[in-house]
Amino acid sequence: MAAESDRSPELLRRIDEAWKDDPARLVSELVSVYEAATSQKRAAWKRWRKMYRHEWYLAVDTSILPSTNFVHSNVEMLLGYYLSQPPTIDLKPEELDPDVDEAALTQLLTAVLDAAHFNDVAYPEAARLALLLGTAWWKVRFDARKGPYGAVAIDTLPPEAVMADPWAPNWDSVRFVLHRIPMAEFEVKELFGSRADIELMPRSDRATRKVDPIPRANVIEAWLKTAGKDGPEWQVAWVSGKHVLRGPEPSPYAGDVPFIPVWDIPPVEGVLGVGEAELIEPLQDYHDELTDRIRNIVKKTENRIFLVNEALAGFSASDFVEEGGIVPVAGPNAIQVLDVPPFPQQLLDERQDVERRIQTVTGVSPLLGSSDAAYTGSTRSGVALSLAAEAQQRRVESRLSAMRRAVAEVARKALRLVVLFYREERIIRTSQHRTVHIWPDYPESLKQAWAQLTKDERAAQKLAWRQEHGVDLVMSDVHPGLYSIAVETDSAQPSSKSQKANLALALYKERAIDQEALLEAMEWPGRDEIIERMQGQQQAAPQAAPRPSRQTGGGQKGAPATLQALLQGAAAPGIQPPVQPALPQGGGP
């Protein structure tokens, strides 16, 4: 492995030339040096997965070692914290643009992420992987096979599936990213042609002895950052063994790379973060050792044999009532009674100290209500205890901020893909049961007529054209680089949701919000169907005001029907968009 790592400086010096001459050989060398540089980390990922599933604590004789699985409990505790309030997206333009309806654009982006199952699938999967292993990956791509025109897809990938430049000091400095995609042979033929030469992956794993019943092609999607005319550019090629299936070619995503690292604790150096298992593992092992020693002492104490010298003791062995065995002995050198050894309290104290260290290292276990001696005395004062709890809360919030930054990057890439690939007229339904009508571009005849107009005059005519055709957004008007994306998450304290619901109820009583907003704030089951029926009843009412034929992102909401009459159907199941088949992109823990 050292020899492979020593090749990295020479490889990096000639990486651009090798990419042009023989990309398949370059990819093979990059895989080799990456695996050498990360061999210990990859072995740890397998071990930490076993710890999470509690498989690591099965002894050789198949008996279960007594253990408190801190890895699993901490991962699930933080995961519950993250998922208590899904992230919300908010687009903020750097300058006002009269051609773009910001509310409609935000609703469009949210609907695209919902259709890609981001909040309900991709977000929790990546959060669990990142918390356990330190790093996960999101791949934001355009899938031409989804729906009639294609759609944005978001894949969650484990750290083993993505090989990013291990010598880069940070993510922005990464020169290459390799994604290993196990494909069935027919999938390779479908994507790259019937004459595509492939290399098959090994069908058995020596470590687990598992055999894959389906032969799979070893396909690597290789991304390389090259020098372009206007700065660094990404290029992509698909390689299988010694064969180039396609490329190299410029990135189809406007010079961008589709991968986003998801971290629990961001790395100080490199691209691999730190997770719960890495923090806890040495303390977990020591805690298990202490637990096993305590168990052995208890077993020996329960089943020990008493040695009694009847001559010296003044009583016979028959006077004992004991579950353990009693052995009479005689002779001048025989002991009188074998004393029961005292239980080693120091082992219990040491184990409790290890538990406290785990809390200190991870910072996720509550300090309030602790009975440990370390927190007695002056630290029991209300001020000190409040400060300690606030510090712990901020420490956990700092981890959540790394997730928010990754979600913002997902939204940014998704917006770019919408502008690039949504080239047909689409009417997209949002989660609020409204629709956003998008159009790729204005007619050429109108654009030629606008050439001599001022900016304000063009804006007025564009607005008139959109209103005439019922269009909310024209994609040619949207420039992703002019928008900053903010991701917000609500406080994950147990009382936050109930407080928000109580506040919404008070506002509803004061007529500050309508019934639809109340249902959303209370997260009432089946609220989408209730809102839809409310709108339908409003349309059927004989004295209802006329409503536009299409409910747009910037349109007005009609007056809802009586809430109490509609709560009967609150438990109606929600309607989810269909899941489209996709190529395998990697597994989870």
Coordinates of C-alpha atoms in Angstrom, one line a residue:
M1 CA 0.0 0.0 0.0
A2 CA 2.9 2.4 0.7
A3 CA 4.2 1.8 -2.8
E4 CA 0.8 2.8 -4.2
S5 CA 0.7 5.9 -2.1
D6 CA 4.2 6.9 -3.2
R7 CA 2.9 7.1 -6.8
S8 CA 0.5 9.8 -6.0
P9 CA 2.8 12.9 -6.6
E10 CA 3.9 11.6 -10.0
L11 CA 0.3 10.7 -10.9
L12 CA -1.0 14.2 -10.0
R13 CA 1.7 15.9 -12.1
R14 CA 0.7 14.0 -15.3
I15 CA -3.1 13.7 -14.6
D16 CA -4.2 16.1 -17.4
E17 CA -2.0 14.4 -20.0
A18 CA -3.1 10.9 -18.9
W19 CA -6.7 12.0 -19.0
K20 CA -6.4 12.9 -22.7
D21 CA -4.2 9.9 -23.7
D22 CA -5.6 6.9 -21.8
P23 CA -8.5 7.8 -19.4
A24 CA -9.2 4.1 -18.6
R25 CA -5.7 3.6 -17.4
L26 CA -5.7 6.9 -15.4
V27 CA -9.0 5.9 -13.7
S28 CA -7.5 2.5 -12.8
E29 CA -4.5 4.2 -11.2
L30 CA -6.6 6.7 -9.3
V31 CA -8.7 3.9 -7.9
S32 CA -5.5 2.1 -6.8
V33 CA -3.9 5.0 -5.0
Y34 CA -7.2 6.1 -3.4
E35 CA -7.8 2.6 -2.0
A36 CA -4.2 2.6 -0.6
A37 CA -4.6 6.0 1.0
T38 CA -8.0 5.2 2.6
S39 CA -7.6 1.5 3.4
Q40 CA -7.8 2.0 7.2
K41 CA -10.9 4.3 6.9
R42 CA -12.7 1.8 4.6
A43 CA -12.0 -1.0 7.1
A44 CA -13.4 1.2 9.9
W45 CA -16.6 1.8 7.9
K46 CA -17.3 -1.9 7.9
R47 CA -16.5 -2.2 11.5
W48 CA -18.7 0.7 12.5
R49 CA -21.7 -0.7 10.6
K50 CA -21.4 -3.8 12.6
M51 CA -21.2 -1.8 15.8
Y52 CA -24.4 0.1 14.8
R53 CA -26.2 -3.2 14.1
H54 CA -24.8 -4.7 17.3
E55 CA -23.1 -7.5 15.3
W56 CA -19.7 -6.4 16.7
Y57 CA -20.7 -7.5 20.2
L58 CA -21.2 -11.2 19.2
A59 CA -18.5 -13.2 20.8
V60 CA -16.7 -16.1 19.0
D61 CA -18.7 -18.7 20.9
T62 CA -21.9 -17.0 19.7
S63 CA -22.8 -15.8 23.2
I64 CA -23.7 -12.1 23.5
L65 CA -21.3 -9.8 25.2
P66 CA -23.2 -7.5 27.5
S67 CA -22.9 -4.1 26.0
T68 CA -24.6 -0.7 25.9
N69 CA -24.5 0.2 22.3
F70 CA -23.6 3.9 22.5
V71 CA -23.0 4.1 18.8
H72 CA -26.6 3.2 17.9
S73 CA -28.2 5.2 20.6
N74 CA -26.2 8.4 19.8
V75 CA -26.8 8.1 16.0
E76 CA -30.5 7.6 16.5
M77 CA -30.8 10.4 19.1
L78 CA -29.1 12.9 16.7
L79 CA -31.1 11.6 13.7
G80 CA -34.3 12.2 15.6
Y81 CA -33.1 15.7 16.3
Y82 CA -32.4 16.3 12.6
L83 CA -35.7 14.9 11.4
S84 CA -37.9 16.6 13.9
Q85 CA -38.3 19.5 11.5
P86 CA -37.4 19.0 7.8
P87 CA -35.4 21.7 6.1
T88 CA -37.2 24.5 4.2
I89 CA -35.8 26.3 1.2
D90 CA -35.9 30.0 0.7
L91 CA -34.4 31.8 -2.4
K92 CA -33.1 35.3 -1.8
P93 CA -32.2 37.3 -4.9
E94 CA -29.1 39.5 -4.7
E95 CA -31.1 42.2 -6.5
L96 CA -34.8 42.5 -7.4
D97 CA -35.7 41.1 -10.8
P98 CA -39.1 42.1 -12.2
D99 CA -39.1 39.2 -14.6
V100 CA -39.0 36.5 -11.9
D101 CA -41.7 35.8 -9.3
E102 CA -39.6 34.8 -6.3
A103 CA -42.5 33.0 -4.5
A104 CA -43.3 31.0 -7.6
L105 CA -39.6 30.1 -8.1
T106 CA -39.3 29.0 -4.5
Q107 CA -42.5 26.8 -4.8
L108 CA -41.1 25.3 -8.1
L109 CA -37.8 24.4 -6.5
T110 CA -39.6 22.9 -3.4
A111 CA -41.9 20.9 -5.7
V112 CA -38.9 19.5 -7.7
L113 CA -37.2 18.4 -4.5
D114 CA -40.4 16.8 -3.2
A115 CA -40.8 14.9 -6.4
A116 CA -37.3 13.6 -6.0
H117 CA -38.2 12.4 -2.5
F118 CA -35.6 14.5 -0.9
N119 CA -37.1 15.2 2.6
D120 CA -38.7 11.8 3.1
V121 CA -35.9 9.6 1.6
A122 CA -32.6 11.3 0.6
Y123 CA -32.3 13.5 3.7
P124 CA -32.8 10.9 6.4
E125 CA -30.7 8.3 4.6
A126 CA -27.8 10.7 4.2
A127 CA -28.2 12.0 7.8
R128 CA -27.9 8.4 9.2
L129 CA -24.9 7.6 7.1
A130 CA -23.1 10.8 8.0
L131 CA -23.8 10.4 11.7
L132 CA -22.6 6.8 11.7
L133 CA -19.6 7.0 9.3
G134 CA -18.8 10.7 9.2
T135 CA -19.5 11.1 5.5
A136 CA -22.2 10.4 3.0
W137 CA -22.8 11.7 -0.5
W138 CA -25.7 13.2 -2.5
K139 CA -25.7 13.0 -6.2
V140 CA -28.0 15.5 -7.9
R141 CA -28.6 14.6 -11.5
F142 CA -31.1 14.9 -14.3
D143 CA -32.8 11.5 -15.1
A144 CA -34.2 11.6 -18.6
R145 CA -36.2 8.4 -17.9
K146 CA -38.3 9.9 -15.2
G147 CA -41.7 10.9 -16.5
P148 CA -42.4 12.0 -20.0
Y149 CA -39.7 14.7 -20.1
G150 CA -37.3 13.7 -17.4
A151 CA -36.8 15.1 -13.9
V152 CA -34.3 15.9 -11.2
A153 CA -33.2 12.9 -9.2
I154 CA -31.2 12.8 -5.9
D155 CA -29.3 9.7 -5.0
T156 CA -27.9 9.0 -1.5
L157 CA -24.6 7.2 -1.7
P158 CA -22.5 5.6 1.0
P159 CA -18.8 6.7 1.4
E160 CA -17.5 3.5 -0.3
A161 CA -19.3 4.3 -3.5
V162 CA -17.5 7.7 -4.1
M163 CA -13.7 8.1 -4.3
A164 CA -12.8 11.7 -4.0
D165 CA -9.3 13.1 -4.2
P166 CA -7.8 12.0 -0.8
W167 CA -4.9 14.5 -1.1
A168 CA -7.0 17.6 -1.5
P169 CA -7.0 19.8 1.7
N170 CA -10.7 20.6 1.3
W171 CA -13.7 19.9 -1.0
D172 CA -13.1 23.0 -3.2
S173 CA -9.6 21.7 -4.1
V174 CA -10.7 18.2 -5.2
R175 CA -9.3 17.3 -8.6
F176 CA -11.2 14.1 -9.3
V177 CA -14.3 12.2 -8.1
L178 CA -14.9 8.6 -9.0
H179 CA -18.3 6.9 -8.6
R180 CA -18.4 3.2 -8.8
I181 CA -21.8 2.0 -10.2
P182 CA -22.4 -1.8 -10.2
M183 CA -24.7 -2.3 -13.3
A184 CA -26.3 -5.4 -14.7
E185 CA -25.0 -6.2 -18.2
F186 CA -28.3 -5.3 -19.9
E187 CA -28.1 -1.8 -18.3
V188 CA -24.7 -1.2 -19.7
K189 CA -25.9 -2.3 -23.2
E190 CA -28.9 0.0 -22.9
L191 CA -26.8 3.0 -21.9
F192 CA -23.6 2.6 -23.9
G193 CA -24.6 0.4 -26.8
S194 CA -24.7 -3.3 -27.5
R195 CA -20.9 -3.4 -28.4
A196 CA -19.8 -2.0 -25.1
D197 CA -16.9 -3.9 -23.5
I198 CA -17.2 -4.4 -19.8
E199 CA -15.3 -5.8 -16.8
L200 CA -17.3 -7.9 -14.4
M201 CA -17.0 -7.3 -10.7
P202 CA -16.1 -10.2 -8.3
R203 CA -19.2 -12.1 -7.4
S204 CA -18.0 -13.0 -3.9
D205 CA -16.7 -11.0 -1.0
R206 CA -13.9 -12.7 0.9
A207 CA -14.7 -10.8 4.1
T208 CA -18.4 -11.7 4.3
R209 CA -18.4 -14.8 2.0
K210 CA -21.5 -13.4 0.3
V211 CA -22.0 -14.3 -3.4
D212 CA -23.9 -12.0 -5.8
P213 CA -26.1 -14.2 -7.9
I214 CA -26.2 -11.6 -10.7
P215 CA -23.1 -10.8 -12.7
R216 CA -22.5 -7.0 -12.5
A217 CA -20.3 -4.8 -14.6
N218 CA -17.7 -2.7 -12.9
V219 CA -18.6 0.7 -14.2
I220 CA -16.9 3.9 -12.9
E221 CA -18.2 7.3 -13.6
A222 CA -15.0 9.4 -13.5
W223 CA -15.1 13.2 -13.0
L224 CA -11.9 15.2 -13.5
K225 CA -11.3 18.9 -13.0
T226 CA -9.3 20.3 -15.9
A227 CA -8.1 23.7 -17.0
G228 CA -10.6 25.6 -19.1
K229 CA -10.6 28.9 -20.9
D230 CA -12.5 30.7 -18.2
G231 CA -11.1 28.7 -15.2
P232 CA -11.4 25.1 -14.0
E233 CA -13.9 22.9 -15.7
W234 CA -15.2 19.4 -14.9
Q235 CA -15.2 16.6 -17.5
V236 CA -16.7 13.2 -17.2
A237 CA -16.0 9.7 -18.7
W238 CA -17.5 6.3 -18.1
V239 CA -15.0 3.5 -17.8
S240 CA -15.2 -0.3 -17.2
G241 CA -11.8 -1.9 -16.6
K242 CA -9.5 -1.1 -19.6
H243 CA -12.5 0.0 -21.7
V244 CA -13.8 3.6 -22.1
L245 CA -17.6 3.3 -22.5
R246 CA -18.1 7.0 -23.2
G247 CA -16.2 10.3 -23.0
P248 CA -14.2 12.2 -21.8
E249 CA -16.7 15.0 -22.4
P250 CA -17.5 18.3 -20.8
S251 CA -19.8 18.2 -17.8
P252 CA -23.5 18.3 -18.8
Y253 CA -24.2 20.3 -15.7
A254 CA -22.8 23.7 -16.9
G255 CA -19.3 22.9 -15.7
D256 CA -20.4 21.6 -12.3
V257 CA -20.0 18.3 -10.6
P258 CA -23.1 16.5 -9.3
F259 CA -21.7 15.3 -6.0
I260 CA -22.2 16.9 -2.6
P261 CA -20.4 15.6 0.6
V262 CA -22.7 15.3 3.6
W263 CA -20.8 15.5 7.0
D264 CA -21.6 14.9 10.6
I265 CA -18.6 16.9 11.8
P266 CA -16.8 18.6 8.9
P267 CA -13.2 17.5 8.3
V268 CA -10.3 19.7 9.5
E269 CA -8.4 18.5 6.4
G270 CA -9.5 16.4 3.4
V271 CA -13.0 15.4 2.3
L272 CA -13.9 12.7 4.9
G273 CA -15.7 13.9 8.0
V274 CA -15.9 12.5 11.6
G275 CA -18.9 10.5 12.8
E276 CA -20.3 9.2 16.0
A277 CA -18.7 5.8 15.8
E278 CA -15.2 7.2 15.3
L279 CA -15.6 9.4 18.5
I280 CA -17.1 6.6 20.6
E281 CA -15.3 3.4 19.5
P282 CA -12.3 3.4 21.9
L283 CA -14.5 4.4 24.8
Q284 CA -17.1 1.8 23.8
D285 CA -14.5 -0.9 23.7
Y286 CA -13.2 0.0 27.2
H287 CA -16.8 0.2 28.5
D288 CA -17.5 -3.3 27.2
E289 CA -14.3 -4.6 28.8
L290 CA -15.3 -3.3 32.2
T291 CA -18.8 -4.7 31.8
D292 CA -17.4 -8.1 30.9
R293 CA -15.1 -8.0 34.0
I294 CA -18.0 -7.1 36.2
R295 CA -20.1 -9.9 34.8
N296 CA -17.4 -12.5 35.3
I297 CA -17.0 -11.4 39.0
V298 CA -20.7 -11.7 39.6
K299 CA -20.8 -15.2 38.0
K300 CA -17.9 -16.4 40.1
T301 CA -19.4 -15.0 43.3
E302 CA -22.7 -16.7 42.6
N303 CA -21.2 -20.1 41.9
R304 CA -18.1 -20.1 44.2
I305 CA -17.2 -23.0 46.5
F306 CA -16.9 -22.5 50.3
L307 CA -14.0 -24.3 52.0
V308 CA -14.8 -24.9 55.7
N309 CA -12.5 -26.4 58.4
E310 CA -15.1 -28.0 60.8
A311 CA -12.5 -28.5 63.5
L312 CA -11.5 -24.9 63.7
A313 CA -14.8 -23.3 62.8
G314 CA -16.8 -24.9 65.6
F315 CA -19.6 -25.9 63.3
S316 CA -20.2 -28.4 60.6
A317 CA -20.8 -27.9 56.9
S318 CA -24.4 -29.1 57.3
D319 CA -25.2 -25.9 59.2
F320 CA -24.8 -23.9 56.0
V321 CA -27.7 -23.1 53.7
E322 CA -26.0 -22.0 50.5
E323 CA -26.6 -22.6 46.8
G324 CA -22.9 -22.9 46.1
G325 CA -20.9 -26.0 46.9
I326 CA -19.3 -26.6 50.4
V327 CA -16.2 -28.6 50.8
P328 CA -15.2 -29.8 54.4
V329 CA -11.4 -29.7 55.0
A330 CA -9.2 -30.7 57.9
G331 CA -5.6 -30.3 59.0
P332 CA -3.6 -27.7 60.9
N333 CA -2.9 -25.7 57.8
A334 CA -6.5 -25.6 56.5
I335 CA -8.2 -22.2 56.5
Q336 CA -11.2 -21.6 58.7
V337 CA -13.7 -20.0 56.2
L338 CA -13.0 -18.7 52.8
D339 CA -14.1 -15.1 52.9
V340 CA -16.3 -13.7 50.1
P341 CA -14.2 -11.2 48.3
P342 CA -15.6 -7.6 48.3
F343 CA -17.3 -6.5 45.1
P344 CA -15.0 -4.2 43.2
Q345 CA -16.8 -0.9 43.5
Q346 CA -14.0 0.8 41.6
L347 CA -15.0 -1.1 38.4
L348 CA -18.5 0.4 38.6
D349 CA -17.1 3.9 39.2
E350 CA -14.7 3.5 36.3
R351 CA -17.5 2.4 34.0
Q352 CA -19.6 5.3 35.1
D353 CA -16.7 7.6 34.3
V354 CA -16.4 6.1 30.8
E355 CA -20.1 6.8 30.2
R356 CA -19.5 10.4 31.3
R357 CA -16.6 10.7 28.9
I358 CA -18.7 9.5 26.1
Q359 CA -21.2 12.2 26.9
T360 CA -18.4 14.8 27.0
V361 CA -16.8 13.7 23.7
T362 CA -20.0 13.5 21.7
G363 CA -21.9 16.2 23.4
V364 CA -25.3 14.7 22.7
S365 CA -26.4 13.3 26.1
P366 CA -28.4 15.7 28.3
L367 CA -26.6 17.3 31.3
L368 CA -29.8 18.2 33.0
G369 CA -30.8 15.9 35.8
S370 CA -27.4 14.2 36.0
S371 CA -26.5 12.6 39.4
D372 CA -22.8 12.2 38.7
A373 CA -20.5 13.6 41.4
A374 CA -18.8 15.7 38.8
Y375 CA -21.9 17.9 38.4
T376 CA -22.7 18.2 42.1
G377 CA -21.9 21.2 44.3
S378 CA -21.6 24.7 42.8
T379 CA -22.5 23.5 39.3
R380 CA -25.9 22.6 40.5
S381 CA -26.8 26.3 40.5
G382 CA -29.4 27.3 38.0
V383 CA -27.2 29.7 36.1
A384 CA -24.3 27.3 35.6
L385 CA -26.6 24.4 34.6
S386 CA -28.5 26.6 32.1
L387 CA -25.2 27.7 30.6
A388 CA -24.0 24.0 30.3
A389 CA -27.3 23.0 28.6
E390 CA -27.1 26.0 26.2
A391 CA -23.5 25.1 25.3
Q392 CA -24.5 21.5 24.6
Q393 CA -27.5 22.8 22.4
R394 CA -25.2 25.0 20.4
R395 CA -22.7 22.2 20.0
V396 CA -25.4 20.0 18.4
E397 CA -26.7 22.9 16.4
S398 CA -23.2 23.4 14.9
R399 CA -23.5 19.8 13.5
L400 CA -26.9 20.5 12.1
S401 CA -25.5 23.6 10.3
A402 CA -23.2 21.4 8.3
M403 CA -26.4 19.5 7.1
R404 CA -28.0 22.8 6.2
R405 CA -25.1 23.9 4.1
A406 CA -25.3 20.6 2.2
V407 CA -29.0 20.9 1.7
A408 CA -28.5 24.5 0.3
E409 CA -26.0 23.0 -2.2
V410 CA -28.6 20.4 -3.2
A411 CA -31.1 23.2 -3.9
R412 CA -28.5 25.2 -5.9
K413 CA -27.7 22.3 -8.1
A414 CA -31.3 21.3 -8.5
L415 CA -32.2 24.9 -9.6
R416 CA -29.4 24.8 -12.2
L417 CA -30.7 21.5 -13.6
V418 CA -34.2 22.9 -13.8
V419 CA -32.9 25.8 -15.9
L420 CA -30.8 23.6 -18.1
F421 CA -33.1 20.6 -18.7
Y422 CA -36.7 21.7 -18.2
R423 CA -37.1 22.8 -21.8
E424 CA -40.8 22.0 -22.3
E425 CA -43.9 23.5 -21.0
R426 CA -44.7 22.0 -17.6
I427 CA -47.4 22.6 -15.0
I428 CA -45.9 21.4 -11.7
R429 CA -48.1 20.8 -8.7
T430 CA -46.7 21.9 -5.4
S431 CA -47.3 20.5 -1.9
Q432 CA -49.8 23.3 -1.2
H433 CA -52.0 22.0 -4.0
R434 CA -51.2 24.9 -6.3
T435 CA -49.5 24.8 -9.6
V436 CA -46.5 26.5 -11.1
H437 CA -46.7 26.9 -14.9
I438 CA -43.3 27.2 -16.5
W439 CA -42.2 27.9 -20.0
P440 CA -38.7 27.5 -21.5
D441 CA -38.4 30.8 -23.4
Y442 CA -40.2 33.6 -25.0
P443 CA -41.1 33.4 -28.7
E444 CA -38.4 34.6 -31.1
S445 CA -40.7 37.1 -32.7
L446 CA -41.3 38.8 -29.4
K447 CA -37.6 38.8 -28.4
Q448 CA -36.7 40.5 -31.7
A449 CA -39.3 43.2 -31.1
W450 CA -38.0 43.8 -27.5
A451 CA -34.4 44.4 -28.8
Q452 CA -35.0 48.2 -29.1
L453 CA -36.9 48.6 -25.9
T454 CA -35.6 49.8 -22.5
K455 CA -35.3 47.4 -19.6
D456 CA -38.4 48.6 -17.9
E457 CA -40.4 48.4 -21.2
R458 CA -39.2 44.8 -21.8
A459 CA -40.2 43.9 -18.2
A460 CA -43.7 45.3 -18.7
Q461 CA -44.2 43.4 -22.0
K462 CA -42.8 40.2 -20.5
L463 CA -45.3 40.5 -17.7
A464 CA -48.1 41.1 -20.1
W465 CA -47.2 38.0 -22.1
R466 CA -46.9 35.8 -19.0
Q467 CA -50.3 37.0 -17.8
E468 CA -51.9 36.5 -21.2
H469 CA -50.7 32.9 -21.4
G470 CA -51.0 32.0 -17.7
V471 CA -47.3 31.4 -17.3
D472 CA -45.6 31.9 -13.8
L473 CA -42.0 31.5 -14.8
V474 CA -40.0 31.6 -18.0
M475 CA -36.8 29.6 -17.5
S476 CA -34.7 32.0 -19.7
D477 CA -35.4 34.7 -17.1
V478 CA -34.0 32.6 -14.2
H479 CA -30.3 32.9 -13.5
P480 CA -29.3 30.6 -10.7
G481 CA -26.1 32.6 -9.9
L482 CA -28.2 35.6 -8.9
Y483 CA -29.9 33.8 -6.0
S484 CA -28.6 32.9 -2.6
I485 CA -30.3 29.9 -1.1
A486 CA -31.1 29.9 2.7
V487 CA -32.0 26.6 4.4
E488 CA -33.9 26.9 7.7
T489 CA -34.8 24.3 10.3
D490 CA -37.0 24.7 13.3
S491 CA -35.8 24.1 16.8
A492 CA -35.8 20.4 17.6
Q493 CA -36.7 20.9 21.3
P494 CA -39.7 18.6 22.2
S495 CA -41.9 21.6 23.0
S496 CA -41.3 23.5 19.8
K497 CA -44.0 21.9 17.7
S498 CA -46.6 22.2 20.4
Q499 CA -45.7 25.8 20.9
K500 CA -46.0 26.5 17.2
A501 CA -49.4 24.8 17.1
N502 CA -50.6 26.8 20.1
L503 CA -49.4 30.0 18.6
A504 CA -51.1 29.2 15.3
L505 CA -54.4 28.4 17.1
A506 CA -54.2 31.8 18.9
L507 CA -53.5 33.6 15.6
Y508 CA -56.4 31.8 14.0
K509 CA -58.8 32.9 16.7
E510 CA -57.7 36.5 16.1
R511 CA -58.3 35.9 12.4
A512 CA -54.6 36.7 11.6
I513 CA -54.3 33.4 9.6
D514 CA -56.7 31.3 7.7
Q515 CA -57.7 27.6 8.2
E516 CA -55.2 26.3 5.7
A517 CA -52.3 28.0 7.5
L518 CA -53.7 26.5 10.8
L519 CA -53.7 23.0 9.4
E520 CA -50.2 23.4 8.1
A521 CA -48.9 24.7 11.4
M522 CA -50.5 21.9 13.4
E523 CA -49.2 19.3 10.8
W524 CA -52.7 17.8 10.9
P525 CA -52.8 14.3 9.3
G526 CA -54.4 14.4 5.8
R527 CA -54.2 18.2 5.7
D528 CA -53.5 18.2 1.9
E529 CA -56.7 16.3 1.2
I530 CA -58.7 18.5 3.6
I531 CA -57.3 21.7 1.9
E532 CA -58.2 20.3 -1.5
R533 CA -61.8 19.6 -0.4
M534 CA -62.0 23.0 1.1
Q535 CA -61.1 24.5 -2.2
G536 CA -63.5 22.3 -4.1
Q537 CA -66.4 23.2 -1.7
Q538 CA -65.5 26.9 -2.2
Q539 CA -65.8 26.5 -6.0
A540 CA -69.1 24.7 -5.6
A541 CA -70.7 27.4 -3.4
P542 CA -73.4 29.3 -5.2
Q543 CA -72.3 32.7 -3.8
A544 CA -68.6 32.1 -4.1
A545 CA -66.5 34.7 -5.9
P546 CA -65.2 33.8 -9.3
R547 CA -61.7 32.3 -9.2
P548 CA -59.0 32.1 -11.9
S549 CA -58.9 28.9 -14.0
R550 CA -55.3 28.1 -12.9
Q551 CA -54.1 28.5 -9.3
T552 CA -50.5 29.8 -9.7
G553 CA -47.7 30.3 -7.3
G554 CA -48.4 34.0 -6.9
G555 CA -52.2 33.7 -7.0
Q556 CA -54.7 34.5 -4.3
K557 CA -56.2 31.7 -2.1
G558 CA -59.9 31.4 -2.0
A559 CA -61.9 31.5 1.3
P560 CA -61.8 28.0 2.8
A561 CA -64.9 26.1 4.0
T562 CA -65.8 25.5 7.6
L563 CA -62.9 23.6 9.3
Q564 CA -65.0 21.5 11.6
A565 CA -67.1 20.0 8.8
L566 CA -64.0 18.8 7.0
L567 CA -62.0 17.3 9.8
Q568 CA -63.9 14.0 9.4
G569 CA -61.6 13.1 6.5
A570 CA -58.3 14.0 8.2
A571 CA -57.0 10.5 8.2
A572 CA -57.3 10.1 4.4
P573 CA -54.0 8.7 3.0
G574 CA -51.7 11.2 1.2
I575 CA -51.1 10.9 -2.5
Q576 CA -47.4 10.4 -3.2
P577 CA -45.8 10.8 -6.7
P578 CA -44.8 7.5 -8.2
V579 CA -41.3 6.2 -7.7
Q580 CA -39.6 5.8 -11.1
P581 CA -37.0 3.0 -11.5
A582 CA -33.4 4.1 -11.6
L583 CA -30.0 2.5 -11.9
P584 CA -28.4 1.2 -8.7
Q585 CA -26.3 4.0 -7.2
G586 CA -24.9 2.3 -4.1
G587 CA -26.2 0.9 -0.8
G588 CA -26.8 2.1 2.8
P589 CA -25.6 0.9 6.1

